[in-house]
Structures are given as structure tokens and as C-alpha cells.
Short mmCIF file of C-alpha atoms and ligand atoms in Angstrom, two decimals:
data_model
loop_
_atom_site.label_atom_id
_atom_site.label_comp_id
_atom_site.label_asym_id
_atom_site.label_seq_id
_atom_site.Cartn_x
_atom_site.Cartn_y
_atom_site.Cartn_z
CA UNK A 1 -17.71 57.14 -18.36
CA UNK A 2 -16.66 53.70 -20.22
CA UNK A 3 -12.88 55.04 -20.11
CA UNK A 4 -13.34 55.49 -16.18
CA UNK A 5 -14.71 52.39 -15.64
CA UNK A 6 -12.19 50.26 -17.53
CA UNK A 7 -9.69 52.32 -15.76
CA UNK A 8 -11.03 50.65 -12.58
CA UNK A 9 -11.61 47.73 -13.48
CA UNK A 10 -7.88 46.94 -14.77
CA UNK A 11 -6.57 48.35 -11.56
CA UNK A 12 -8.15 45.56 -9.81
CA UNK A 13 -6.15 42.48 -8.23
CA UNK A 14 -6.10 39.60 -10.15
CA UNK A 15 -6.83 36.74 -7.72
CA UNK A 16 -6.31 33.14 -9.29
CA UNK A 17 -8.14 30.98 -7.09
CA UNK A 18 -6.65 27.32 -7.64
CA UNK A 19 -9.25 24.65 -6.26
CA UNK A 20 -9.82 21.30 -6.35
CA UNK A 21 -6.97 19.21 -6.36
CA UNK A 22 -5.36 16.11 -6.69
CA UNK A 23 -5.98 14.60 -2.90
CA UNK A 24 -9.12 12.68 -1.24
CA UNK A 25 -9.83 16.80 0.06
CA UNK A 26 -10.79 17.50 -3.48
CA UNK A 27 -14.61 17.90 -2.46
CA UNK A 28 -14.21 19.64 0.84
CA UNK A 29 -11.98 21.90 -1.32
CA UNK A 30 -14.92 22.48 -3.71
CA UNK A 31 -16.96 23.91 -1.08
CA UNK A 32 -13.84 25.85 0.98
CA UNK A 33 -13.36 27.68 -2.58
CA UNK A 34 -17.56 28.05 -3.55
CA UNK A 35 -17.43 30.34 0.06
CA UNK A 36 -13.94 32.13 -0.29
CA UNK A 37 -15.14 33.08 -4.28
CA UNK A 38 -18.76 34.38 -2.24
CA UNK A 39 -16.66 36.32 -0.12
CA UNK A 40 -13.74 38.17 -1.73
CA UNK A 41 -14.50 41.67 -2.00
CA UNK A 42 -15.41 42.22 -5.73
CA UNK A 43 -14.93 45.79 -5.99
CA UNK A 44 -11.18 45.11 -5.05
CA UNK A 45 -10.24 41.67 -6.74
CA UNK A 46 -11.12 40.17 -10.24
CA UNK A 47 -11.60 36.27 -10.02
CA UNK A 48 -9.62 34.11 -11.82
CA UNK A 49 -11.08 30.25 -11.08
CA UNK A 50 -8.32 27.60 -11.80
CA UNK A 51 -9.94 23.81 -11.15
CA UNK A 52 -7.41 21.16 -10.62
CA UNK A 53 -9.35 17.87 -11.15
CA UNK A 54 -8.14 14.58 -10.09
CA UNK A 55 -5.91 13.72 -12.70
CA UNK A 56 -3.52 17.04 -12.04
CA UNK A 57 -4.83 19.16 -15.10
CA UNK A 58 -5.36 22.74 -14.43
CA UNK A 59 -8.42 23.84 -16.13
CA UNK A 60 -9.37 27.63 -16.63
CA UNK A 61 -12.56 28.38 -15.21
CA UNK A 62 -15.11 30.96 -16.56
CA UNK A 63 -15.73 33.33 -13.68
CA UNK A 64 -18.86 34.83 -15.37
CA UNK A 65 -20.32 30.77 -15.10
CA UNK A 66 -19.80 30.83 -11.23
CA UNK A 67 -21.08 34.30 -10.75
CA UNK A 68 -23.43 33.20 -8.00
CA UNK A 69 -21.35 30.00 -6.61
CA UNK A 70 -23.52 27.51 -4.79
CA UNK A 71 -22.13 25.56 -1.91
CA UNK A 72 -20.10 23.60 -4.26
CA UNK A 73 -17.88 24.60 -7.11
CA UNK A 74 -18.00 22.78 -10.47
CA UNK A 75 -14.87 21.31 -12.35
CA UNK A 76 -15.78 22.25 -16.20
CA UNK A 77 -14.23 19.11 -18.10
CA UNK A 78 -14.18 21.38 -20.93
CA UNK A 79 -12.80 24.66 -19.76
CA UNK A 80 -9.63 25.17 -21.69
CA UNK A 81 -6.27 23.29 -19.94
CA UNK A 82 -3.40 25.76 -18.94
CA UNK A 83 0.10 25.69 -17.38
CA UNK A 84 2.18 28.03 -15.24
CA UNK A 85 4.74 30.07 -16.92
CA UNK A 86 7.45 31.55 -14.67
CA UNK A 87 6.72 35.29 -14.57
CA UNK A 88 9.36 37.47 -16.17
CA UNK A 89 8.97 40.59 -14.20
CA UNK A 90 8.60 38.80 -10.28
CA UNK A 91 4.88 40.36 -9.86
CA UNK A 92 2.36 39.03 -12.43
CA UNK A 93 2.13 35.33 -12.97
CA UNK A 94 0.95 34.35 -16.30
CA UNK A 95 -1.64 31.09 -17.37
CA UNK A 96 -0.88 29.77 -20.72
CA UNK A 97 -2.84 27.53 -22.44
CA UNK A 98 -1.83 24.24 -23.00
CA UNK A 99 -2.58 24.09 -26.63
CA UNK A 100 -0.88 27.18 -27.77
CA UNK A 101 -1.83 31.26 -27.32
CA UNK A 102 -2.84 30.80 -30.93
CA UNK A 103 -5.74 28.42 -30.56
CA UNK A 104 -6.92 30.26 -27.50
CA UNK A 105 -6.25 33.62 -27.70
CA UNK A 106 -3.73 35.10 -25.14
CA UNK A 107 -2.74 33.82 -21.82
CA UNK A 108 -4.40 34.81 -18.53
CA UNK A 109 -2.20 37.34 -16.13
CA UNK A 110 -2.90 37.22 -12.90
CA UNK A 111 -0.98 38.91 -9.73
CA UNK A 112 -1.41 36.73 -6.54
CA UNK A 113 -2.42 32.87 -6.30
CA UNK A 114 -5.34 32.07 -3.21
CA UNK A 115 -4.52 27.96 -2.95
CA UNK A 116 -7.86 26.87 -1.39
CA UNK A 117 -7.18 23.49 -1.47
CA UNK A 118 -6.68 21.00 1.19
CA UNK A 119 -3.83 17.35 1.63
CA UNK A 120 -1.63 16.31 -0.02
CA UNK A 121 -0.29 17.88 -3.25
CA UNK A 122 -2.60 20.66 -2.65
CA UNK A 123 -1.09 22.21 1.16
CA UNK A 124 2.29 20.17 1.48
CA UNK A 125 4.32 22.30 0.03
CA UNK A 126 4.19 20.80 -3.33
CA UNK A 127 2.09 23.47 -5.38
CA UNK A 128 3.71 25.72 -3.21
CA UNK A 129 7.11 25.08 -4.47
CA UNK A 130 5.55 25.37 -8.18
CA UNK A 131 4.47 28.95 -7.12
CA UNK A 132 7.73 29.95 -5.85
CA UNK A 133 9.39 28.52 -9.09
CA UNK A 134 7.11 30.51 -11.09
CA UNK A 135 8.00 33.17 -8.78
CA UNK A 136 4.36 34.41 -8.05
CA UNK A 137 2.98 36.00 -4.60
CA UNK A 138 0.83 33.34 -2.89
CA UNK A 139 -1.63 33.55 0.24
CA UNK A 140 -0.71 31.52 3.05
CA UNK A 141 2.59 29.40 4.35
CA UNK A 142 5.47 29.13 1.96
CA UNK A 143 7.15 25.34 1.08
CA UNK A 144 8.95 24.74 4.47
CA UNK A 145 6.18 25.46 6.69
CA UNK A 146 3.36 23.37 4.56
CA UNK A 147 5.92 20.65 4.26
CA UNK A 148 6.06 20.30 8.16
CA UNK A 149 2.76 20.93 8.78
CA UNK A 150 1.89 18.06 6.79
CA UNK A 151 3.61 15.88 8.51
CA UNK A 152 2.20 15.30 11.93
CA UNK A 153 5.50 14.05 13.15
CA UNK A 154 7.78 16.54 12.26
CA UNK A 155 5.51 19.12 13.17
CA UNK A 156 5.84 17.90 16.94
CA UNK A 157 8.90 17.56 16.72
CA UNK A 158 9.25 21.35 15.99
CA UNK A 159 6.77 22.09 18.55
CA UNK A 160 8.78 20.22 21.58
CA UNK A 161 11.88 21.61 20.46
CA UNK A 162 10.21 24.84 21.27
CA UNK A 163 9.31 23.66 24.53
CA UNK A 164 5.92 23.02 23.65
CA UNK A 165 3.75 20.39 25.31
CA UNK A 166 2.93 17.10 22.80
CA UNK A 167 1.30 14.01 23.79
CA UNK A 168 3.38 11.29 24.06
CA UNK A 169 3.80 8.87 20.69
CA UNK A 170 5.95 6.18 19.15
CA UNK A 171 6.31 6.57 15.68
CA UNK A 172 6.39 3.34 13.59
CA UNK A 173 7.06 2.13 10.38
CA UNK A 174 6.24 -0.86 8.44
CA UNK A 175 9.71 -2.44 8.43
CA UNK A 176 10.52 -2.28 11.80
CA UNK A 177 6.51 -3.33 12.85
CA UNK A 178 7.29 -6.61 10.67
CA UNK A 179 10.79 -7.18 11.65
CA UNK A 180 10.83 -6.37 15.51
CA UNK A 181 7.43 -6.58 16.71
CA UNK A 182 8.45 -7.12 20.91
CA UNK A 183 10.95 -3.99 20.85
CA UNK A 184 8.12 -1.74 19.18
CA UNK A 185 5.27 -3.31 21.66
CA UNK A 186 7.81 -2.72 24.40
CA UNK A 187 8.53 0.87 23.09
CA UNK A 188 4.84 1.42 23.48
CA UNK A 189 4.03 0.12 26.66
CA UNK A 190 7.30 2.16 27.67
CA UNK A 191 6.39 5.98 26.28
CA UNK A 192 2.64 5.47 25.92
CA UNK A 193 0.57 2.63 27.40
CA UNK A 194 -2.72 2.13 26.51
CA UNK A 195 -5.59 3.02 25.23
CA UNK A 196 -3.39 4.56 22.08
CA UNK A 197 -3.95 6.65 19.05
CA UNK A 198 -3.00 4.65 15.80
CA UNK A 199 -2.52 7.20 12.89
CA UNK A 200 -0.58 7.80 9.64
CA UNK A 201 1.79 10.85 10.23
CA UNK A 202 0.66 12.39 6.61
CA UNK A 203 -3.10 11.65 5.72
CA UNK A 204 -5.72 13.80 7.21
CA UNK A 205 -9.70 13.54 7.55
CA UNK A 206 -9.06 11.20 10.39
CA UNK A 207 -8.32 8.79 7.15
CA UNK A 208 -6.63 5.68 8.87
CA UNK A 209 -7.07 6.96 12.39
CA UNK A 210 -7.63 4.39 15.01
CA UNK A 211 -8.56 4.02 18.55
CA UNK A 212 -7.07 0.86 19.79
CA UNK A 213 -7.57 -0.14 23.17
CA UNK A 214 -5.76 -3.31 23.83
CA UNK A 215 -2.02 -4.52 22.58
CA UNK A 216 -4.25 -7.24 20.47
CA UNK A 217 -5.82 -4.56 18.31
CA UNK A 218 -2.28 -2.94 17.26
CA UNK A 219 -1.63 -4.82 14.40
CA UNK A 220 -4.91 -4.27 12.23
CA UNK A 221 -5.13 -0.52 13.31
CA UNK A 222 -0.96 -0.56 12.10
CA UNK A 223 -1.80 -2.17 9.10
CA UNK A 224 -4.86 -0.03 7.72
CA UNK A 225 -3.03 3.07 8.65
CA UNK A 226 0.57 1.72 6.33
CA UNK A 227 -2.55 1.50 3.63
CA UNK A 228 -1.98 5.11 3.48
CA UNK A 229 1.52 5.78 5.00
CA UNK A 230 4.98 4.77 5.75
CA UNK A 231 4.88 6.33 8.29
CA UNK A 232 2.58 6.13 11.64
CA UNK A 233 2.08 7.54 14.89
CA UNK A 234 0.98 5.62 17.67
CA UNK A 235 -0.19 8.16 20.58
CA UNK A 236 -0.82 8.38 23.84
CA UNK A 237 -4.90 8.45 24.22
CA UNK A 238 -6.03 11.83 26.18
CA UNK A 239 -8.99 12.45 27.60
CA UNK A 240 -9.80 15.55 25.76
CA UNK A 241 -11.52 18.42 24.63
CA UNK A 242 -10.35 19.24 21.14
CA UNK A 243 -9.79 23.28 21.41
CA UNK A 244 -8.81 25.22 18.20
CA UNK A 245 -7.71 28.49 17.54
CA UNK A 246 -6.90 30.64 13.76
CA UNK A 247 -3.85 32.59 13.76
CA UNK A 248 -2.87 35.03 11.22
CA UNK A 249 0.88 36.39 10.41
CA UNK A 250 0.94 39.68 11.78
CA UNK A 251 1.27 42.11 9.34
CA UNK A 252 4.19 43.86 11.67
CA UNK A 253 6.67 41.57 10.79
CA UNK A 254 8.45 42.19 14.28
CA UNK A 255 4.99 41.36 15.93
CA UNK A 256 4.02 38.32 17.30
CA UNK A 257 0.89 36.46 15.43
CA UNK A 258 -2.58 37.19 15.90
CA UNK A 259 -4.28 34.84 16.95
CA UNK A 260 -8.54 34.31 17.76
CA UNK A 261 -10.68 33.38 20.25
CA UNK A 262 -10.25 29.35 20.70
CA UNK A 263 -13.44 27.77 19.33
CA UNK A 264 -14.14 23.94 20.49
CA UNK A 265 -15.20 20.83 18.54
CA UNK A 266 -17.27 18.70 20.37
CA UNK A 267 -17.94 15.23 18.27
CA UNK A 268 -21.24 13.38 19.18
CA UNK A 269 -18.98 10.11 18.10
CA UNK A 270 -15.94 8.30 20.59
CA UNK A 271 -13.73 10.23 18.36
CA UNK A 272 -13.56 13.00 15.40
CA UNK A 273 -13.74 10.11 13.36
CA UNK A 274 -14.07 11.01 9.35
CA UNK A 275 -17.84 9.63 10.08
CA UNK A 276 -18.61 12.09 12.73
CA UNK A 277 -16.57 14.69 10.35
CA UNK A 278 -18.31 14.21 6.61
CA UNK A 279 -20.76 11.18 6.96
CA UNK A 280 -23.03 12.23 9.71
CA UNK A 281 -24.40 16.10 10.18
CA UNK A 282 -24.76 15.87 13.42
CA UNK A 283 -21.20 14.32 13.99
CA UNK A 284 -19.86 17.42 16.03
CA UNK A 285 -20.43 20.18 17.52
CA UNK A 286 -18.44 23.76 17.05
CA UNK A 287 -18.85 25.97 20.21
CA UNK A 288 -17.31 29.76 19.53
CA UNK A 289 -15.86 30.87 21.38
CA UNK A 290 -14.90 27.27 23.69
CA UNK A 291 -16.55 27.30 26.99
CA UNK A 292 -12.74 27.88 29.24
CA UNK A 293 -12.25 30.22 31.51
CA UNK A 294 -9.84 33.31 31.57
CA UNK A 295 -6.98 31.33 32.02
CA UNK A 296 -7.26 28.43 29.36
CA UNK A 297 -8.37 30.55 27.32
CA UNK A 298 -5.15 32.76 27.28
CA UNK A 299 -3.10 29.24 27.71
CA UNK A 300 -4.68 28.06 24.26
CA UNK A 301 -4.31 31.35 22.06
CA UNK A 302 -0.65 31.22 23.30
CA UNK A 303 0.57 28.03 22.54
CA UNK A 304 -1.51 28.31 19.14
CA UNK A 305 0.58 31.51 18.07
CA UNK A 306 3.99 29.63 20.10
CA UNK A 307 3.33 27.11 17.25
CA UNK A 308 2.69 29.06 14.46
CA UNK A 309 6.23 30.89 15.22
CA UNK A 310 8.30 27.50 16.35
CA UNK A 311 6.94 25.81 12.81
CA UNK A 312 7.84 28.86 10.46
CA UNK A 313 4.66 29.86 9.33
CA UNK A 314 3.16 32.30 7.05
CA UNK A 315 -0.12 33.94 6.05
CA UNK A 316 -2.60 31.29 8.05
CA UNK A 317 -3.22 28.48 9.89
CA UNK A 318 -5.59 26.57 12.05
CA UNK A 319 -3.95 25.32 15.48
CA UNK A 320 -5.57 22.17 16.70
CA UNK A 321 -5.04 21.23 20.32
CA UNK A 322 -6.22 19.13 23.20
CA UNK A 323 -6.88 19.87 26.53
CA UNK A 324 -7.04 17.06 28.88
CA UNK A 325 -9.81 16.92 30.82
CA UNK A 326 -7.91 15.07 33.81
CA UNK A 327 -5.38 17.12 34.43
CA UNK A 328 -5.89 20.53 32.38
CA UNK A 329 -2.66 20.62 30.76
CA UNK A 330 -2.93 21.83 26.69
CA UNK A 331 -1.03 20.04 24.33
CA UNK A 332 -0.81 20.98 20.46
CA UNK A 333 -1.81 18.05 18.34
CA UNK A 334 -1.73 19.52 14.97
CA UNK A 335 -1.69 22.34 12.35
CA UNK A 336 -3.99 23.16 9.01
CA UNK A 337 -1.95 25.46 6.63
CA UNK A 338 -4.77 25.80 4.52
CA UNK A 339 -7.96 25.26 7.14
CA UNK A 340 -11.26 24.12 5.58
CA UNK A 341 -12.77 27.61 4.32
CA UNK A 342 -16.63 26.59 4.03
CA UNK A 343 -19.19 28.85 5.49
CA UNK A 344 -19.48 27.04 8.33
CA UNK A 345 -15.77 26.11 9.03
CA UNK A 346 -13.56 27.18 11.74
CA UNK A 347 -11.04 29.01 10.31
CA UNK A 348 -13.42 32.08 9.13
CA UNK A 349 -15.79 31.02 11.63
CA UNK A 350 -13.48 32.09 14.61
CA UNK A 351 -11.96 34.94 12.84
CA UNK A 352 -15.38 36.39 12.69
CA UNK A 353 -15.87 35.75 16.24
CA UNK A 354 -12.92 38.05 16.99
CA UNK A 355 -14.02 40.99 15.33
CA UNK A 356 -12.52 40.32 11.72
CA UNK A 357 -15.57 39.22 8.97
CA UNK A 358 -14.90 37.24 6.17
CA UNK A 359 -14.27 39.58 3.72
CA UNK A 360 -12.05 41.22 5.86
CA UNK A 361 -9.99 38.13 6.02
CA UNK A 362 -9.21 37.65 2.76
CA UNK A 363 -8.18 40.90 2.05
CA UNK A 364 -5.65 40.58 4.96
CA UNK A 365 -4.68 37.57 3.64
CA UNK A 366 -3.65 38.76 -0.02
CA UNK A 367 -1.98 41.75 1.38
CA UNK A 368 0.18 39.69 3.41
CA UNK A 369 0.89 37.65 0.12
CA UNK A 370 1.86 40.85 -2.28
CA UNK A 371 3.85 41.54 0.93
CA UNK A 372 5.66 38.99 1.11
CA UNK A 373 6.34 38.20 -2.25
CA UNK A 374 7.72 41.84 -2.28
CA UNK A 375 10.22 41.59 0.66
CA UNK A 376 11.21 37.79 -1.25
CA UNK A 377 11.51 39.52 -4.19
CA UNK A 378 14.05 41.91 -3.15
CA UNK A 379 16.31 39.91 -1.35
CA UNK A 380 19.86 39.13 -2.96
CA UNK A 381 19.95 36.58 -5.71
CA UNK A 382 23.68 36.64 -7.00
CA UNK A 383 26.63 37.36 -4.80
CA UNK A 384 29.36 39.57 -5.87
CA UNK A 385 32.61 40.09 -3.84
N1 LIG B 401 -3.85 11.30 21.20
C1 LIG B 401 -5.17 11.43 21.04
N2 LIG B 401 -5.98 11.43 22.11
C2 LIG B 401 -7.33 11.57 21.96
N3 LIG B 401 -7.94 11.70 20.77
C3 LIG B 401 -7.19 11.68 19.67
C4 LIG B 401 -5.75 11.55 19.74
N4 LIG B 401 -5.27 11.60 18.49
C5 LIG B 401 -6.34 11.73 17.67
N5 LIG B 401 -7.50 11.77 18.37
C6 LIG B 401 -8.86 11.87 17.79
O1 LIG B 401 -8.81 11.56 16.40
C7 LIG B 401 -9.14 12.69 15.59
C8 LIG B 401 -8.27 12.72 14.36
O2 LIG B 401 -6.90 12.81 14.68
P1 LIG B 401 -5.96 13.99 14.16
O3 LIG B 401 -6.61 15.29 14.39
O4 LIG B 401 -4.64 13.81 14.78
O5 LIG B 401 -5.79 13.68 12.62
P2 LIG B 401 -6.70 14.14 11.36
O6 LIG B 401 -7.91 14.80 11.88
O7 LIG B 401 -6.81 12.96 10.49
O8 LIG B 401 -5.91 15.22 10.62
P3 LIG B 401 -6.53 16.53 9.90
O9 LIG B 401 -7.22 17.32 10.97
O10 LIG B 401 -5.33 17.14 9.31
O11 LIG B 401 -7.54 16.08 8.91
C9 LIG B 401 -8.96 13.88 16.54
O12 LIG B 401 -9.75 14.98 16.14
C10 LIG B 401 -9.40 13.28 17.88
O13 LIG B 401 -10.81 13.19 17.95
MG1 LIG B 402 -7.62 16.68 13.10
#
């Protein structure tokens, strides 16, 4: 009976989940990774918890000390510091301790990486090209598509080369702001007008995000938002209703996505502000599935899996759009490679909704990983004439 049940047990998946991270996410990431641990289907996976606190340092985790996770994760300061090693046989990744196998013991295997971690150097592409180097399967977009999705610029760019509908923006930086002032005021008045949207192309959390009403506001909302990019988008302000939708790469790789039910934010505030988001808990609403009728609704589950295709994407993402309430045109706005995975977020929240639970979910999602990784994996590496 012991023999049978080790014999199960090691046939398990090894999921390292990596959480945490090195970006002003780091506690929403805490909690997206407390519900996605809750919810993996234990008699399928074996856990492997990898903490990245705020210095960078990956820290091995001791699943058996988050058997019952809370809403939060902790980040053990002491758990034992490890690196990625490049695997040598393309499948299973290996976790080496930073202080040498012999102090620790050996190094934790693993066979697929779940990033559940949100911003910068966590979903740009960054730990994504680590995993690639390391030549592990991963759950969700590979580098390109996390790069450009992290970028709200180049992402609509993307999208209206695809023929898909994007507000209207200017995007400035700080040189050009301080040395030609008149021909970017001029600029604006010419492609937006006002009221505008004043926000840095790679932050997130509405971090930076101004509404700015007048041309006398421009330069303080310009300024805070260069605090946390060189880059910043100055938008056209719509009178909208911010409409989401989850898509998910279809496992038929000559399908198109799937993609949910739209779901609809509804902030109590003048904007999804990062009060009305983290600071007050009544800041929004989340109606699922969004109150639209036949038609809208069809509109926004296109364009979410149009954009999902045009920006290259893999595994998952959260499609954020607006529909203006004047004239009931959609237009994307922007795209979450790895969406907020809390109990309560959208991204699970909607798949549920459309008839896929939780658990469900994140098998899908690892399959889609080992299957990816495998078709990768097989693809030509030398040339010879
Ligand atoms: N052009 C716009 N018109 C109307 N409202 C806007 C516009 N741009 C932004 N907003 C408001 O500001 C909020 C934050 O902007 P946006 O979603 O673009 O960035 P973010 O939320 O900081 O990014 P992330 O969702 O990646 O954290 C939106 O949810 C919306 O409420
Ligand atoms: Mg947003």
C-alpha cells in the first residue's frame, strides 16, 4: 500500500508557484497566489511555493507551512534562497540552492512554472525570458506578448494595426514636454481635446493616472506620471462603462480563443482610481455577467479574443475595454497577461460565470503550458544544409 501510494504521489505535476515579486503588485500578488495555491487540484499537482521578496531573492517556500493558505501568502525571510538552473533534458526545471546542494541537501525539480505575479519584472516579459532561458514550460503568455502587453502604447498600437478601435491619445515624453511645450499642447488639442486621460504607458494600479480637465492642469498630471515613466499617454476622456472579458488560448491551436462572458466594473469614484481599486472596499462594483444586450455583448467577447490574437498571446489574459456610453462604440483600452487571481477577481470570477470553475482553470492552464513547451521544444534548433 506505501509502494502504491508513493507511486502516485511521484507521478504528480510539480507546479512551482513563483509569487511575490519585485514590483509595487507584490501584495496583490500575495493574495492572487494564497487563492490559485487554494485552488489547484491537489490530487493532480504537488506545490512547489517560490516567494520573490522585494529585493529579487527567490526564497523556497515550505508547502507543508501554507497547507491551509489564508487570504494572504507569507514571504519566509528564512526559507532557504535558490536559483534557476537551465534544465538539461527541456522538461523538468531544477531549483538549486544558493549556498550549495551540500549545505541543503539536493535541489528541488519541478516540471511547469505558474507566475502569479503581477507589473513590472513579474508579467513584462522579464521572468518570462528567465524561464525560456532555463528552458522550462510556463503558464500563460511567452516574452513577446507580456512585453507588449505591458506597455499600454504598443499594445494599441498592435490593436489598431488590426483594425481595432482605440481611443484617441498623444503619447509624450519628458524631453519633448520640456523642450516644445506649444507643438505637444497643439498635438493635443488636435487628436484629443479635452477632458484627457494623463497616464504612464508602463505602470499599472491606476499608479500616476490622471484626469485632467483643463490645458492648465497638463503639466502637474505630466509631471507625476514621468515620476514613474518615460513614457506617457495622454487620452482622449470617454464616457464609459469599463467592460472586461477573460480569454483563454484555445487548446486547438487552429481555433480561435475562448473567450467569457464580459463582466463590468462599475467604480463608486470619478474614475478606477488606485483609491477606488485598493484603498476603499466599496470603490467598485463587479457586475457578471455586464448588464449589455445580445449585441454588445457579442461586440465585446469579439474584440477581446481580436486582441488576444492581434497581440500574440498565450495561455491567458484579461481584456479591458470601454464602451462609450454616448455613442456605443467599444474600444480596447488594455490587456492583463497575468490578471489579479484573488477569490474575488475577475479573471476566475468570469471564467466561472461561463461554465469553467476555478479548479478547472488551472488545470487548463498548465496543460496549455506542458503543451506548449512541448511543440517549442521540438522545433529546429541548428540548421544543417
Ligand atoms: N481614456 C479614458 N477615458 C475614461 N476613463 C479612463 C481613460 N483612461 C483611463 N481611464 C480610467 O482610469 C482607470 C485606469 O486607467 P488604465 O486602466 O488605463 O490603467 P491602469 O488601471 O493603471 O492599468 P492596470 O489595469 O494595468 O493596472 C481606468 O480603469 C478608467 O477608470
Ligand atoms: Mg486598468
Amino acid at each position: 500500500m506505501l509502494k502504491l501510494l508513493n507511486m502516485t504521489s511521484t507521478k504528480k505535476i510539480r507546479v512551482a508557484v513563483l509569487y511575490g515579486g519585485r514590483s509595487g503588485e507584490h501584495e496583490i500578488s500575495l493574495q492572487s497566489a494564497a487563492s490559485v495555491i487554494r485552488n489547484l487540484d491537489k490530487s493532480r499537482y504537488e506545490i512547489i511555493p517560490i516567494a520573490i521578496d522585494k529585493g529579487g531573492r527567490w526564497l523556497l517556500n515550505d508547502i507543508k507551512l501554507l497547507q491551509d493558505p489564508g487570504k494572504t501568502l507569507p514571504v519566509f525571510k528564512d526559507a532557504p534562497p535558490v536559483v534557476l538552473s537551465p534544465s538539461s533534458d527541456g522538461h523538468e526545471g531544477s531549483l538549486i540552492p544558493v549556498n550549495g546542494v551540500a549545505n541543503f541537501g539536493k535541489a528541488q525539480k519541478f516540471d511547469v512554472v505558474f507566475p502569479v505575479m503581477h507589473g513590472p519584472l513579474c508579467e513584462d516579459g522579464t521572468v518570462q525570458g528567465l524561464l525560456e532561458l532555463a528552458d522550462v514550460p510556463y503558464v500563460g503568455c511567452a516574452v513577446l506578448a507580456s512585453a507588449v502587453g505591458m506597455d499600454k502604447e504598443v499594445s494599441k498600437r498592435l490593436a489598431r494595426d488590426a483594425g481595432l478601435p482605440i481611443v484617441p491619445y498623444v503619447a509624450v515624453r519628458p524631453a519633448a514636454w520640456s523642450r516644445d511645450r506649444a507643438a505637444v499642447v497643439a498635438r493635443i488639442k488636435k487628436e484629443t481635446g479635452f477632458p484627457v486621460f494623463v497616464k504612464p504607458s508602463n505602470m499599472g494600479s491606476s499608479v500616476g493616472v490622471h484626469k485632467v480637465k483643463e490645458e492648465g492642469a497638463l503639466d502637474a498630471a505630466l509631471k507625476d506620471a514621468f515620476k514613474y515613466d518615460l513614457k506617457v499617454l495622454v487620452e482622449k476622456a470617454v464616457n464609459a462603462r469599463e467592460i472586461e472579458v477573460a480569454v483563454l488560448e484555445n487548446p486547438d491551436a487552429s481555433g480561435a480563443p475562448l473567450v467569457t462572458v464580459a463582466g463590468e466594473v462599475v467604480p463608486t469614484h470619478e474614475f478606477y482610481s488606485y483609491e477606488a481599486k485598493y484603498l476603499d472596499e466599496n470603490g467598485a462594483k463587479l457586475m457578471i455577467p455586464a448588464n449589455l444586450d445580445e449585441k454588445q455583448m457579442a461586440r465585446a467577447r469579439e474584440l477581446g479574443g481580436a486582441v488576444f490574437t492581434a497581440l500574440e498571446c498565450e495561455g491567458m489574459a484579461r481584456i479591458d475595454m470601454f464602451l462609450d456610453k454616448d455613442t456605443g462604440g467599444f474600444f480596447f483600452n488594455e490587456i492583463n497577461t497575468i490578471p489579479g487571481f484573488t477569490s474575488i477577481s475577475m479573471y476566475p470570477k468570469l471564467w466561472e460565470a461561463t461554465g469553467v470553475p476555478y479548479a478547472e482553470l488551472l488545470t487548463r492552464l498548465i496543460d496549455l503550458a506542458l503543451d506548449r513547451h512541448g511543440r517549442k521544444h521540438a522545433l529546429a534548433r541548428e540548421y544543417k544544409p
